[in-house]
């Protein structure tokens, strides 16, 4: 298999070549074994060739020394990339979780080395591995799809079972005859020439480059669009490729619906049903009223009673406390025939009256009522005092519990007051459960009684303790 | 050695002072190339290949069909529900990732330890790694539910202006597994470049020339190329070794960093890594034994190779058994009632059947490898290895499901049952795995020819010239 496949019979090897003719790129020699090529390589190197290489199907042990190949820089690339991976990972985690979007999670610090270690480690490996492979390929001049060596039919066995030495035409002392002679001196089993295609054929195909340019331009459109969307504001909802839960088909309150004959989306309660938790049949417990159908209607009317508008006006009224006081007088002007006075209020507690209930009532009272009404019910709680100090025009001093009126009120009416609110005082139904409301009233009753008690009312064994109380 | 084939192919006998040959038969560079290339070059693969791939690809189709069903319907099509929110999806993920680890172990760790016997099995095992990781990746990817926003897992800017939480082991897992997949794929590919170049140079049809030509990147096998290539291979092996250990460590963090009794233990990382190697080697043996018979590779993948792998299975299997025992000891020694309950519940609770299946398959069955007869008889080792694989799947099931089904709050205890989607997807993942494998066997060099040639005695004797 000597130089048989020289293309087009044009042998202008060592002379300056016209563009259109193939160029002699290298001469190659074939050897049957790793040992043979190793010996030949020694000879070639001694002969002073510099631009030459050995090709083998597997790495030949010891070839580096014979050829004088210096250790590659690759490990340094790996090291640098690994260090960069760690740095990038730590900076990324610190910036993303510690600076740009800090949020508490399980009480962990925004950024801490222990939690950052796994990702730093993985990125170190990733960066190092990617650049090792990329570095190896680039240093090796790969990918390279057009190589004059491939023009030799025999060279194909370089990746299977034959060993080759190739002397490049770029070697300063290259001469075809000399190179061929050198090979035959090394007992090469075959010699061949490798031709590079003429320069005109090596040009990048025009159609392909055009197509690539068009593709590149098209590929730019999405990022440009995204950048434009991200940098401008709009009152329209954001564009979501997949809207997920952005738009949920449902009826909103007070909308119409074609589903029902009455055209309402909100459905009225089905008659004869009770909503969960709304079964409040025990009138004594839930309303503080002795049962009876008439009563309910009256009270229902009361809920929307015209008590509210004047209060609303009062709240929005501007001016000092005197101003407010005048208005209050004006409000009270038509002598009140209070419908509440004539209700069948319960007079006994619908809950067990025990010292446990009393304790509970005291606790709840101190939490929910004392701020305004004062610990003893005199209407001098901290909030009240502060409001009066600031001369808050809209503030109304809570009624003292020790007035004759309030002392005379049945417990049912007191319950009604905290359940539904009374004039300026809001309802406490949302904050205090039914049982707790009764407990509070029990305690209020106790407070009232305390003002009018004398030593007889106190168990005799407790009297000595009273003496120990500090005198005011 | 006598000329009787059985003995001739048996290189498992130790001869003091003599290294057992790694390649048997009268092989030289030419015959090795021929033997391996012919698998991919024969104009038509054997009929069995067609049968196998039609079965496996129909399972693959089923897998993708079920994934489509899941994506369009929601993850509720699985049996996962309160309190067992992690079930077969995570079990399958850990199972497949673990299987993948043997490939990296063979190609990287054994390379660093200069175990030359790895050369004829490493390509095969690495391919298995890639395909196993592909199967593994499917489960966590679809279990997020809304797969179209899966990029939220990655630190890329998104419309919510939110960054991922780097303090979560689940995010570490994203990084670990994707790094592992990338590096394994590149390592595998880089290892194949010289062999693909061989395919390119032997190609007779135009399309083979073009495809293999592009894939081999213009490799010419020059000494300078080999020099950098070998250095890169060494560096990658050195990088892949800690990587493979880290991957299963991080996978175990998914469990160990949580508070769930039975998960929250420090033994998890080493125990998971040992388990991964254990299951991975079992899978390599399961696949290798039929493949070497089928493709006529008995002289390259010798009994000694198989025996070595079985020894590793024995060692890692014993480590796993030790870990099981140690978990119980730790639970008892910790004095923590919840931990103790978790383990008693594992062994004697409603999932006792799974626990004892696991123990039988993982602890008892590999102990058979103490017998040389079992270690060196292909059909026996395949049976043991299949048991190991079953056992390792159950291990993950036991860890994931028993712990979740009964944790701190007895009022929310439950019993997990898979649906047909769970089962179909698991079976389908095997279909995908084998489909990829059969394609690999048909189109790529299944044995690292260049590496095998470099360990053949004939190519070393010549050095003395």
mmCIF file of N, CA and C in Angstrom, chain B residues 109-207:
data_model
loop_
_atom_site.group_PDB
_atom_site.id
_atom_site.type_symbol
_atom_site.label_atom_id
_atom_site.label_comp_id
_atom_site.label_asym_id
_atom_site.label_seq_id
_atom_site.Cartn_x
_atom_site.Cartn_y
_atom_site.Cartn_z
ATOM 1 N N UNK B 109 -13.920 4.900 40.226
ATOM 2 C CA UNK B 109 -13.196 4.479 41.426
ATOM 3 C C UNK B 109 -12.249 3.323 41.101
ATOM 4 N N UNK B 110 -12.734 2.352 40.363
ATOM 5 C CA UNK B 110 -11.853 1.226 40.020
ATOM 6 C C UNK B 110 -10.710 1.692 39.125
ATOM 7 N N UNK B 111 -10.958 2.743 38.333
ATOM 8 C CA UNK B 111 -9.882 3.288 37.509
ATOM 9 C C UNK B 111 -8.806 3.881 38.397
ATOM 10 N N UNK B 112 -9.217 4.663 39.396
ATOM 11 C CA UNK B 112 -8.240 5.287 40.291
ATOM 12 C C UNK B 112 -7.451 4.229 41.052
ATOM 13 N N UNK B 113 -8.112 3.109 41.364
ATOM 14 C CA UNK B 113 -7.419 2.038 42.079
ATOM 15 C C UNK B 113 -6.686 1.098 41.122
ATOM 16 N N UNK B 114 -6.631 1.480 39.853
ATOM 17 C CA UNK B 114 -5.917 0.718 38.830
ATOM 18 C C UNK B 114 -6.379 -0.733 38.761
ATOM 19 N N UNK B 115 -7.696 -0.916 38.832
ATOM 20 C CA UNK B 115 -8.254 -2.257 38.688
ATOM 21 C C UNK B 115 -8.494 -2.484 37.200
ATOM 22 N N UNK B 116 -7.506 -3.062 36.515
ATOM 23 C CA UNK B 116 -7.616 -3.130 35.058
ATOM 24 C C UNK B 116 -8.751 -4.016 34.568
ATOM 25 N N UNK B 117 -9.244 -4.872 35.459
ATOM 26 C CA UNK B 117 -10.325 -5.748 35.004
ATOM 27 C C UNK B 117 -11.572 -4.971 34.655
ATOM 28 N N UNK B 118 -11.623 -3.684 35.061
ATOM 29 C CA UNK B 118 -12.815 -2.893 34.787
ATOM 30 C C UNK B 118 -12.991 -2.612 33.309
ATOM 31 N N UNK B 119 -11.885 -2.709 32.506
ATOM 32 C CA UNK B 119 -11.933 -2.187 31.150
ATOM 33 C C UNK B 119 -13.000 -2.837 30.283
ATOM 34 N N UNK B 120 -13.241 -4.135 30.489
ATOM 35 C CA UNK B 120 -14.218 -4.731 29.573
ATOM 36 C C UNK B 120 -15.653 -4.515 30.016
ATOM 37 N N UNK B 121 -15.864 -4.077 31.256
ATOM 38 C CA UNK B 121 -17.255 -3.870 31.672
ATOM 39 C C UNK B 121 -17.595 -2.410 31.877
ATOM 40 N N UNK B 122 -16.611 -1.504 31.837
ATOM 41 C CA UNK B 122 -16.942 -0.147 32.272
ATOM 42 C C UNK B 122 -17.909 0.563 31.324
ATOM 43 N N UNK B 123 -17.734 0.369 29.998
ATOM 44 C CA UNK B 123 -18.609 1.054 29.055
ATOM 45 C C UNK B 123 -20.057 0.654 29.284
ATOM 46 N N UNK B 124 -20.206 -0.640 29.459
ATOM 47 C CA UNK B 124 -21.510 -1.228 29.699
ATOM 48 C C UNK B 124 -22.140 -0.626 30.956
ATOM 49 N N UNK B 125 -21.334 -0.581 32.007
ATOM 50 C CA UNK B 125 -21.842 -0.087 33.283
ATOM 51 C C UNK B 125 -22.119 1.407 33.222
ATOM 52 N N UNK B 126 -21.273 2.135 32.491
ATOM 53 C CA UNK B 126 -21.512 3.574 32.381
ATOM 54 C C UNK B 126 -22.805 3.839 31.630
ATOM 55 N N UNK B 127 -23.032 3.072 30.574
ATOM 56 C CA UNK B 127 -24.279 3.235 29.823
ATOM 57 C C UNK B 127 -25.452 2.986 30.744
ATOM 58 N N UNK B 128 -25.300 1.953 31.581
ATOM 59 C CA UNK B 128 -26.356 1.661 32.530
ATOM 60 C C UNK B 128 -26.589 2.853 33.452
ATOM 61 N N UNK B 129 -25.504 3.490 33.873
ATOM 62 C CA UNK B 129 -25.636 4.686 34.717
ATOM 63 C C UNK B 129 -26.510 5.729 34.043
ATOM 64 N N UNK B 130 -26.168 6.030 32.787
ATOM 65 C CA UNK B 130 -26.895 7.097 32.099
ATOM 66 C C UNK B 130 -28.373 6.754 32.017
ATOM 67 N N UNK B 131 -28.662 5.522 31.592
ATOM 68 C CA UNK B 131 -30.059 5.164 31.383
ATOM 69 C C UNK B 131 -30.807 5.105 32.711
ATOM 70 N N UNK B 132 -30.112 4.648 33.755
ATOM 71 C CA UNK B 132 -30.764 4.617 35.063
ATOM 72 C C UNK B 132 -31.061 6.034 35.537
ATOM 73 N N UNK B 133 -30.119 6.950 35.289
ATOM 74 C CA UNK B 133 -30.359 8.329 35.734
ATOM 75 C C UNK B 133 -31.507 8.948 34.937
ATOM 76 N N UNK B 134 -31.610 8.585 33.659
ATOM 77 C CA UNK B 134 -32.739 9.078 32.867
ATOM 78 C C UNK B 134 -34.050 8.609 33.503
ATOM 79 N N UNK B 135 -34.104 7.309 33.834
ATOM 80 C CA UNK B 135 -35.316 6.773 34.459
ATOM 81 C C UNK B 135 -35.562 7.451 35.802
ATOM 82 N N UNK B 136 -34.477 7.652 36.561
ATOM 83 C CA UNK B 136 -34.628 8.276 37.877
ATOM 84 C C UNK B 136 -35.176 9.687 37.736
ATOM 85 N N UNK B 137 -34.651 10.422 36.769
ATOM 86 C CA UNK B 137 -35.030 11.827 36.630
ATOM 87 C C UNK B 137 -36.500 12.027 36.347
ATOM 88 N N UNK B 138 -37.116 11.061 35.677
ATOM 89 C CA UNK B 138 -38.524 11.207 35.301
ATOM 90 C C UNK B 138 -39.417 11.398 36.526
ATOM 91 N N UNK B 139 -39.146 10.603 37.585
ATOM 92 C CA UNK B 139 -40.099 10.583 38.702
ATOM 93 C C UNK B 139 -40.157 11.900 39.466
ATOM 94 N N UNK B 140 -39.011 12.417 39.949
ATOM 95 C CA UNK B 140 -39.131 13.708 40.637
ATOM 96 C C UNK B 140 -39.607 14.814 39.700
ATOM 97 N N UNK B 141 -39.284 14.700 38.408
ATOM 98 C CA UNK B 141 -39.710 15.762 37.494
ATOM 99 C C UNK B 141 -41.220 15.821 37.382
ATOM 100 N N UNK B 142 -41.871 14.668 37.276
ATOM 101 C CA UNK B 142 -43.324 14.736 37.139
ATOM 102 C C UNK B 142 -44.008 14.869 38.498
ATOM 103 N N UNK B 143 -43.322 14.507 39.580
ATOM 104 C CA UNK B 143 -44.013 14.572 40.870
ATOM 105 C C UNK B 143 -44.208 16.009 41.333
ATOM 106 N N UNK B 144 -43.541 16.978 40.682
ATOM 107 C CA UNK B 144 -43.779 18.367 41.079
ATOM 108 C C UNK B 144 -45.164 18.825 40.638
ATOM 109 N N UNK B 145 -45.839 18.041 39.797
ATOM 110 C CA UNK B 145 -47.209 18.395 39.426
ATOM 111 C C UNK B 145 -47.254 19.285 38.203
ATOM 112 N N UNK B 146 -46.892 20.550 38.387
ATOM 113 C CA UNK B 146 -46.930 21.433 37.232
ATOM 114 C C UNK B 146 -45.558 21.439 36.563
ATOM 115 N N UNK B 147 -45.355 20.471 35.687
ATOM 116 C CA UNK B 147 -44.018 20.275 35.112
ATOM 117 C C UNK B 147 -43.577 21.451 34.259
ATOM 118 N N UNK B 148 -44.542 22.229 33.781
ATOM 119 C CA UNK B 148 -44.145 23.312 32.885
ATOM 120 C C UNK B 148 -43.447 24.445 33.634
ATOM 121 N N UNK B 149 -43.501 24.462 34.939
ATOM 122 C CA UNK B 149 -42.726 25.487 35.653
ATOM 123 C C UNK B 149 -41.587 24.841 36.434
ATOM 124 N N UNK B 150 -41.111 23.711 35.918
ATOM 125 C CA UNK B 150 -40.068 23.002 36.656
ATOM 126 C C UNK B 150 -38.778 23.817 36.719
ATOM 127 N N UNK B 151 -38.681 24.798 35.833
ATOM 128 C CA UNK B 151 -37.466 25.619 35.879
ATOM 129 C C UNK B 151 -37.415 26.464 37.154
ATOM 130 N N UNK B 152 -38.492 26.510 37.903
ATOM 131 C CA UNK B 152 -38.439 27.198 39.188
ATOM 132 C C UNK B 152 -37.453 26.534 40.136
ATOM 133 N N UNK B 153 -37.118 25.257 39.851
ATOM 134 C CA UNK B 153 -36.145 24.564 40.686
ATOM 135 C C UNK B 153 -34.746 25.133 40.487
ATOM 136 N N UNK B 154 -34.539 25.754 39.351
ATOM 137 C CA UNK B 154 -33.192 26.200 39.017
ATOM 138 C C UNK B 154 -33.060 27.688 39.307
ATOM 139 N N UNK B 155 -31.856 28.138 39.577
ATOM 140 C CA UNK B 155 -31.689 29.563 39.854
ATOM 141 C C UNK B 155 -31.719 30.395 38.571
ATOM 142 N N UNK B 156 -32.841 30.372 37.873
ATOM 143 C CA UNK B 156 -32.994 31.248 36.705
ATOM 144 C C UNK B 156 -34.061 32.280 37.060
ATOM 145 N N UNK B 157 -33.909 33.508 36.571
ATOM 146 C CA UNK B 157 -34.890 34.535 36.916
ATOM 147 C C UNK B 157 -36.276 34.103 36.446
ATOM 148 N N UNK B 158 -37.296 34.269 37.277
ATOM 149 C CA UNK B 158 -38.643 33.940 36.851
ATOM 150 C C UNK B 158 -39.581 35.104 37.156
ATOM 151 N N UNK B 159 -40.818 34.985 36.664
ATOM 152 C CA UNK B 159 -41.731 36.115 36.750
ATOM 153 C C UNK B 159 -42.124 36.447 38.181
ATOM 154 N N UNK B 160 -41.915 35.497 39.120
ATOM 155 C CA UNK B 160 -42.263 35.799 40.501
ATOM 156 C C UNK B 160 -41.153 36.527 41.234
ATOM 157 N N UNK B 161 -40.008 36.708 40.561
ATOM 158 C CA UNK B 161 -38.852 37.351 41.185
ATOM 159 C C UNK B 161 -38.460 36.641 42.483
ATOM 160 N N UNK B 162 -38.588 35.315 42.474
ATOM 161 C CA UNK B 162 -38.245 34.519 43.657
ATOM 162 C C UNK B 162 -37.067 33.625 43.294
ATOM 163 N N UNK B 163 -36.127 33.487 44.212
ATOM 164 C CA UNK B 163 -35.021 32.549 43.985
ATOM 165 C C UNK B 163 -35.276 31.269 44.747
ATOM 166 N N UNK B 164 -34.691 30.161 44.276
ATOM 167 C CA UNK B 164 -34.903 28.917 45.021
ATOM 168 C C UNK B 164 -34.284 28.995 46.413
ATOM 169 N N UNK B 165 -34.741 28.119 47.288
ATOM 170 C CA UNK B 165 -34.252 28.094 48.656
ATOM 171 C C UNK B 165 -33.050 27.160 48.764
ATOM 172 N N UNK B 166 -31.887 27.756 48.862
ATOM 173 C CA UNK B 166 -30.656 26.963 48.879
ATOM 174 C C UNK B 166 -30.414 26.270 50.204
ATOM 175 N N UNK B 167 -31.286 26.499 51.172
ATOM 176 C CA UNK B 167 -31.080 25.840 52.463
ATOM 177 C C UNK B 167 -31.860 24.539 52.533
ATOM 178 N N UNK B 168 -32.474 24.151 51.418
ATOM 179 C CA UNK B 168 -33.279 22.939 51.421
ATOM 180 C C UNK B 168 -32.521 21.784 50.780
ATOM 181 N N UNK B 169 -32.531 20.613 51.413
ATOM 182 C CA UNK B 169 -31.847 19.461 50.815
ATOM 183 C C UNK B 169 -32.465 19.076 49.471
ATOM 184 N N UNK B 170 -33.724 19.424 49.256
ATOM 185 C CA UNK B 170 -34.334 19.063 47.971
ATOM 186 C C UNK B 170 -33.663 19.831 46.843
ATOM 187 N N UNK B 171 -33.255 21.059 47.124
ATOM 188 C CA UNK B 171 -32.566 21.821 46.091
ATOM 189 C C UNK B 171 -31.144 21.294 45.898
ATOM 190 N N UNK B 172 -30.520 20.900 47.002
ATOM 191 C CA UNK B 172 -29.186 20.287 46.861
ATOM 192 C C UNK B 172 -29.291 19.097 45.932
ATOM 193 N N UNK B 173 -30.406 18.370 46.088
ATOM 194 C CA UNK B 173 -30.610 17.178 45.281
ATOM 195 C C UNK B 173 -30.718 17.528 43.795
ATOM 196 N N UNK B 174 -31.412 18.618 43.503
ATOM 197 C CA UNK B 174 -31.506 19.061 42.108
ATOM 198 C C UNK B 174 -30.105 19.268 41.546
ATOM 199 N N UNK B 175 -29.274 19.941 42.315
ATOM 200 C CA UNK B 175 -27.913 20.210 41.840
ATOM 201 C C UNK B 175 -27.110 18.919 41.755
ATOM 202 N N UNK B 176 -27.242 18.073 42.773
ATOM 203 C CA UNK B 176 -26.438 16.857 42.794
ATOM 204 C C UNK B 176 -26.807 15.956 41.618
ATOM 205 N N UNK B 177 -28.102 15.732 41.424
ATOM 206 C CA UNK B 177 -28.501 14.771 40.397
ATOM 207 C C UNK B 177 -28.242 15.334 39.006
ATOM 208 N N UNK B 178 -28.472 16.646 38.822
ATOM 209 C CA UNK B 178 -28.239 17.154 37.467
ATOM 210 C C UNK B 178 -26.744 17.215 37.166
ATOM 211 N N UNK B 179 -25.931 17.534 38.168
ATOM 212 C CA UNK B 179 -24.486 17.481 37.946
ATOM 213 C C UNK B 179 -24.060 16.058 37.626
ATOM 214 N N UNK B 180 -24.623 15.127 38.384
ATOM 215 C CA UNK B 180 -24.261 13.733 38.194
ATOM 216 C C UNK B 180 -24.637 13.265 36.789
ATOM 217 N N UNK B 181 -25.845 13.620 36.369
ATOM 218 C CA UNK B 181 -26.278 13.214 35.032
ATOM 219 C C UNK B 181 -25.366 13.814 33.972
ATOM 220 N N UNK B 182 -25.054 15.108 34.113
ATOM 221 C CA UNK B 182 -24.218 15.777 33.112
ATOM 222 C C UNK B 182 -22.824 15.161 33.068
ATOM 223 N N UNK B 183 -22.221 15.038 34.239
ATOM 224 C CA UNK B 183 -20.838 14.553 34.261
ATOM 225 C C UNK B 183 -20.777 13.099 33.789
ATOM 226 N N UNK B 184 -21.747 12.280 34.216
ATOM 227 C CA UNK B 184 -21.718 10.876 33.776
ATOM 228 C C UNK B 184 -21.862 10.781 32.268
ATOM 229 N N UNK B 185 -22.773 11.594 31.733
ATOM 230 C CA UNK B 185 -23.004 11.558 30.297
ATOM 231 C C UNK B 185 -21.739 11.948 29.538
ATOM 232 N N UNK B 186 -21.104 13.017 30.002
ATOM 233 C CA UNK B 186 -19.889 13.474 29.311
ATOM 234 C C UNK B 186 -18.748 12.476 29.464
ATOM 235 N N UNK B 187 -18.651 11.925 30.656
ATOM 236 C CA UNK B 187 -17.594 10.948 30.924
ATOM 237 C C UNK B 187 -17.774 9.736 29.997
ATOM 238 N N UNK B 188 -18.989 9.314 29.901
ATOM 239 C CA UNK B 188 -19.338 8.165 29.053
ATOM 240 C C UNK B 188 -19.029 8.500 27.597
ATOM 241 N N UNK B 189 -19.456 9.670 27.184
ATOM 242 C CA UNK B 189 -19.249 10.083 25.801
ATOM 243 C C UNK B 189 -17.768 10.234 25.503
ATOM 244 N N UNK B 190 -17.058 10.888 26.416
ATOM 245 C CA UNK B 190 -15.635 11.082 26.167
ATOM 246 C C UNK B 190 -14.936 9.732 26.051
ATOM 247 N N UNK B 191 -15.320 8.810 26.927
ATOM 248 C CA UNK B 191 -14.721 7.489 26.851
ATOM 249 C C UNK B 191 -15.003 6.801 25.530
ATOM 250 N N UNK B 192 -16.109 7.166 24.893
ATOM 251 C CA UNK B 192 -16.485 6.485 23.654
ATOM 252 C C UNK B 192 -15.859 7.095 22.415
ATOM 253 N N UNK B 193 -15.321 8.331 22.535
ATOM 254 C CA UNK B 193 -14.857 9.015 21.321
ATOM 255 C C UNK B 193 -13.895 8.152 20.485
ATOM 256 N N UNK B 194 -12.844 7.571 21.110
ATOM 257 C CA UNK B 194 -11.935 6.765 20.275
ATOM 258 C C UNK B 194 -12.631 5.566 19.626
ATOM 259 N N UNK B 195 -13.563 4.966 20.367
ATOM 260 C CA UNK B 195 -14.247 3.790 19.812
ATOM 261 C C UNK B 195 -15.220 4.186 18.705
ATOM 262 N N UNK B 196 -15.857 5.342 18.869
ATOM 263 C CA UNK B 196 -16.744 5.806 17.797
ATOM 264 C C UNK B 196 -15.909 6.117 16.559
ATOM 265 N N UNK B 197 -14.683 6.610 16.797
ATOM 266 C CA UNK B 197 -13.797 6.858 15.653
ATOM 267 C C UNK B 197 -13.513 5.550 14.933
ATOM 268 N N UNK B 198 -13.378 4.476 15.688
ATOM 269 C CA UNK B 198 -13.189 3.164 15.059
ATOM 270 C C UNK B 198 -14.398 2.822 14.187
ATOM 271 N N UNK B 199 -15.582 3.041 14.738
ATOM 272 C CA UNK B 199 -16.811 2.792 13.965
ATOM 273 C C UNK B 199 -16.813 3.629 12.692
ATOM 274 N N UNK B 200 -16.436 4.904 12.855
ATOM 275 C CA UNK B 200 -16.422 5.807 11.699
ATOM 276 C C UNK B 200 -15.490 5.271 10.617
ATOM 277 N N UNK B 201 -14.297 4.830 11.053
ATOM 278 C CA UNK B 201 -13.306 4.412 10.067
ATOM 279 C C UNK B 201 -13.655 3.077 9.428
ATOM 280 N N UNK B 202 -14.505 2.302 10.077
ATOM 281 C CA UNK B 202 -14.921 1.033 9.472
ATOM 282 C C UNK B 202 -16.252 1.152 8.755
ATOM 283 N N UNK B 203 -16.840 2.354 8.814
ATOM 284 C CA UNK B 203 -18.187 2.504 8.267
ATOM 285 C C UNK B 203 -18.195 2.244 6.777
ATOM 286 N N UNK B 204 -19.233 1.557 6.323
ATOM 287 C CA UNK B 204 -19.348 1.280 4.895
ATOM 288 C C UNK B 204 -20.484 2.089 4.276
ATOM 289 N N UNK B 205 -21.452 2.484 5.088
ATOM 290 C CA UNK B 205 -22.558 3.262 4.514
ATOM 291 C C UNK B 205 -22.348 4.743 4.819
ATOM 292 N N UNK B 206 -22.987 5.553 3.993
ATOM 293 C CA UNK B 206 -22.791 6.984 4.102
ATOM 294 C C UNK B 206 -23.294 7.518 5.452
ATOM 295 N N UNK B 207 -24.491 7.065 5.869
ATOM 296 C CA UNK B 207 -25.055 7.660 7.084
ATOM 297 C C UNK B 207 -24.249 7.292 8.317
#
